[in-house]
Amino acid sequence: MVAPLNWGLGHASRCIPIINALIENNFTPIIASDGAALTLLQKEYPKLKFYELPSYNITYSKSNTQKLQLLLGSPNIIRASLTEQKATRKIHKEEGLSGIISDNRFGVRLSEIPSIYITHQINVLSGSTTLITSKIHQNIIAKFDECWIPDQIKSNLSGKLSSTKNSKLNIKFIGPISRFEKKSSPKKYDLLILLSGAEPQRGILEKRLIFELKNYPKKVLFVRGVFNAVELPQIAENITMVNFMLSIELQQVINESEVVLARSGYTTILDLTKLDKKAFFIPTPGQHEQEYLAERMAELSLAPYARQDDFKIEMLNRVTDFSGLKNISKAETIPSALFKLF
């Protein structure tokens, strides 16, 4: 069973190469999640079996006080993790699972079968409470049989997020996995905008970008990152807007784009690195992990960034001063040896 957290689409989309590798190695994946993450994987794999897990109900506040929001929501997260563990046991009773792969879902594990935890955040950045949040997370990780980190030990993208000396964690670096493949394609778009993440911040950034794009002369594809079949706003003839795209379509348009503007989510960084793209990042306000990753990409001279409230369309000109994200991984596929535990 593969069970990604529903917090944006990054956890679900980085499970796609894992699911594909399981199928290639003659496993039958069962998907368990909730919300948009579940919807995405149902659309990607309509023939697989799905279960809905309890929601963590993670949201962002308009005032950007994410730490307070998560602290206030922690009883809900604890209750959800306990409920999802009961659900996991019920699914195992029905399906006879040979293993579990949980992407940041705390309660999706069972002691009687191999249970894997996927994360790039051994350390959870939360400002002055980083030591506490990191310790709590590491205690959760230690309850799993293995922890898979989608990165390389050397030349890593995740930086201090995945750095640890905690000997209680059975860590495996599985490489910078991505659902995409680089293709040689003629350039069709000057700018590709990929939005995702929890509301209301996704919508707040969308409104700001629409305002900034009104006088932008270049060709733009704007992927809103929502599954609602709503009427799309019309900005200008040079700007195409769509609600969402599945992996095959998204791979094509990323390969066809000169520059990608997106949140600095870790899965997005993995994907754009695999495709050798020029990028501009706008981290989600109050999310320390995305802020750190955006700063890290800039410090490594890979891609510029701006804070959401400061962004102006002219800032995209800074992209030419950066090298772009470069694929340094020699691994083309996830090795079958990774699944020997099952």
XYZ file of C-alpha atoms in Angstrom, residues 92-325:
234
model
C -4.481 -5.057 5.808
C -7.156 -7.450 7.079
C -9.056 -7.082 3.802
C -6.121 -7.042 1.380
C -3.320 -9.033 3.063
C -0.687 -6.356 2.451
C 2.951 -7.383 1.961
C 4.213 -3.928 2.871
C 3.425 -0.260 3.436
C 5.013 2.862 1.949
C 3.880 5.981 3.797
C 4.848 9.414 2.521
C 4.637 11.557 5.666
C 1.513 9.854 7.060
C 2.407 9.199 10.700
C -0.129 6.475 11.442
C 0.141 4.408 8.259
C 2.318 1.580 9.608
C 1.919 -1.856 11.130
C 4.423 -3.741 13.265
C 3.692 -7.102 11.606
C 4.590 -6.059 8.034
C 7.460 -3.953 6.602
C 6.528 -0.270 6.898
C 8.486 2.406 5.023
C 8.392 6.150 5.660
C 9.288 8.600 2.869
C 10.502 12.084 3.769
C 13.218 14.575 2.947
C 12.644 16.358 6.257
C 14.457 14.469 8.991
C 14.720 17.966 10.446
C 11.493 19.986 10.443
C 12.279 23.684 10.269
C 9.940 25.740 12.449
C 11.995 28.750 13.528
C 12.727 28.828 17.257
C 11.050 25.432 17.774
C 13.075 23.541 15.123
C 14.813 21.308 17.690
C 11.463 20.287 19.159
C 9.672 19.652 15.866
C 12.673 17.754 14.486
C 12.855 15.543 17.596
C 9.123 14.789 17.408
C 9.402 13.890 13.723
C 12.445 11.674 14.268
C 10.615 9.804 17.037
C 7.796 9.123 14.562
C 10.249 8.014 11.845
C 11.953 5.597 14.278
C 8.698 3.603 14.513
C 9.044 2.607 10.835
C 11.335 -0.146 9.511
C 13.087 2.145 7.042
C 13.111 5.812 6.080
C 13.596 6.557 2.385
C 14.998 9.970 1.506
C 14.477 11.035 -2.145
C 17.917 12.582 -2.538
C 21.610 11.725 -2.840
C 24.023 11.800 0.097
C 26.525 13.822 -1.929
C 25.514 16.919 -3.919
C 22.154 16.791 -2.168
C 19.266 19.132 -2.877
C 17.629 18.923 0.540
C 20.607 20.272 2.491
C 20.208 20.350 6.262
C 16.632 19.067 6.009
C 17.915 15.501 5.561
C 21.085 15.754 7.666
C 21.106 13.692 10.875
C 23.305 11.716 13.257
C 20.356 9.900 14.814
C 21.453 6.246 14.789
C 17.913 5.041 15.600
C 16.764 5.884 12.075
C 17.283 3.249 9.379
C 17.852 5.703 6.517
C 18.261 4.956 2.821
C 18.972 7.684 0.253
C 17.053 6.503 -2.815
C 18.116 9.259 -5.211
C 16.309 12.356 -6.560
C 13.242 10.526 -7.877
C 10.857 12.136 -10.360
C 7.830 11.087 -12.373
C 9.201 12.923 -15.439
C 11.684 12.256 -18.242
C 13.630 14.863 -20.144
C 12.616 15.123 -23.811
C 14.070 17.202 -26.612
C 11.156 19.470 -27.479
C 10.786 22.739 -29.385
C 10.011 25.595 -27.019
C 6.330 26.558 -27.051
C 6.026 28.705 -23.899
C 8.244 31.473 -22.564
C 6.824 30.977 -19.074
C 5.089 28.044 -17.413
C 3.383 28.722 -14.066
C 2.758 25.713 -11.836
C 0.610 26.426 -8.799
C -0.112 23.976 -6.011
C -0.399 23.792 -2.247
C -2.986 24.360 0.432
C -5.520 27.160 0.444
C -5.841 30.035 0.969
C -2.211 30.694 -0.026
C -2.533 28.984 -3.424
C -5.412 31.303 -4.314
C -3.670 34.375 -2.902
C -0.644 33.779 -5.141
C -2.888 33.088 -8.131
C -4.565 36.496 -7.768
C -1.214 38.231 -7.485
C 0.171 36.475 -10.561
C -2.933 37.287 -12.617
C -2.517 40.960 -11.680
C 1.199 40.920 -12.603
C 0.594 39.140 -15.926
C -1.869 41.679 -17.330
C 0.809 43.522 -19.283
C 3.228 40.624 -19.745
C 3.874 40.234 -23.500
C 5.383 36.736 -23.642
C 3.618 33.412 -24.159
C 2.443 31.869 -20.880
C 0.828 28.610 -19.783
C -0.752 28.894 -16.323
C -1.555 25.591 -14.558
C -3.702 26.469 -11.544
C -3.249 23.173 -9.696
C -6.913 22.618 -8.810
C -9.321 19.858 -9.779
C -12.389 22.089 -9.894
C -14.135 22.234 -13.245
C -14.683 25.984 -12.973
C -14.672 28.671 -15.624
C -11.139 29.874 -16.221
C -10.314 33.569 -15.998
C -9.306 35.241 -19.273
C -6.254 37.452 -18.878
C -4.848 38.021 -22.362
C -4.525 36.231 -25.688
C -0.921 35.251 -24.969
C -1.877 33.507 -21.701
C -3.435 30.035 -21.609
C -4.947 28.850 -18.320
C -5.830 25.271 -17.320
C -7.008 23.859 -13.999
C -4.696 20.845 -13.876
C -2.632 18.439 -15.957
C -1.727 14.799 -15.419
C 1.857 13.560 -15.610
C 2.132 12.913 -19.354
C 0.740 16.354 -20.263
C 2.744 18.097 -17.562
C 5.988 16.455 -18.634
C 5.393 17.680 -22.177
C 4.670 21.317 -21.290
C 7.603 21.548 -18.856
C 9.917 20.285 -21.571
C 8.376 22.848 -23.956
C 8.892 25.818 -21.595
C 11.840 28.184 -21.218
C 11.195 29.140 -17.579
C 9.058 27.587 -14.854
C 7.610 29.667 -12.020
C 6.494 27.581 -9.039
C 6.458 27.108 -5.294
C 9.773 25.864 -3.932
C 8.303 22.561 -2.814
C 10.832 19.761 -2.693
C 9.038 17.552 -5.234
C 8.914 20.468 -7.687
C 12.665 20.941 -7.250
C 13.215 17.214 -7.910
C 11.082 17.369 -11.066
C 12.700 20.512 -12.474
C 16.161 19.132 -11.709
C 15.362 15.966 -13.647
C 14.323 18.107 -16.618
C 17.244 20.594 -16.444
C 14.987 23.644 -16.189
C 15.428 27.326 -15.563
C 13.177 28.249 -12.647
C 11.889 31.051 -10.450
C 10.542 30.171 -6.997
C 7.977 31.797 -4.717
C 7.925 29.913 -1.391
C 4.652 29.535 0.481
C 4.588 32.239 3.189
C 5.237 30.844 6.649
C 6.418 27.448 5.403
C 9.985 27.354 6.665
C 10.939 24.344 4.551
C 10.031 26.064 1.258
C 11.701 29.286 2.356
C 14.893 27.383 3.176
C 14.840 25.478 -0.126
C 14.300 28.682 -2.133
C 17.214 30.325 -0.338
C 19.354 27.223 -0.906
C 18.643 27.181 -4.652
C 19.644 30.855 -4.832
C 22.815 30.339 -2.758
C 23.829 27.493 -5.081
C 23.252 29.862 -8.051
C 20.627 27.499 -9.454
C 17.478 29.634 -9.367
C 16.274 32.998 -7.989
C 13.276 33.504 -5.735
C 11.044 36.199 -4.276
C 8.711 36.370 -1.322
C 5.060 36.297 -2.305
C 4.260 39.837 -1.181
C 7.312 41.235 -2.969
C 6.952 39.531 -6.354
C 6.910 41.664 -9.489
C 6.835 40.240 -13.001
C 10.080 42.081 -13.850
C 11.902 39.830 -11.364
C 11.753 36.993 -13.900
C 14.584 38.741 -15.744
C 16.902 37.563 -12.929
C 16.610 33.962 -14.162
C 19.312 34.584 -16.783
C 21.847 35.192 -13.986
C 21.400 31.657 -12.627
C 22.543 28.335 -14.095
C 19.208 26.550 -13.760
C 18.560 23.226 -12.051
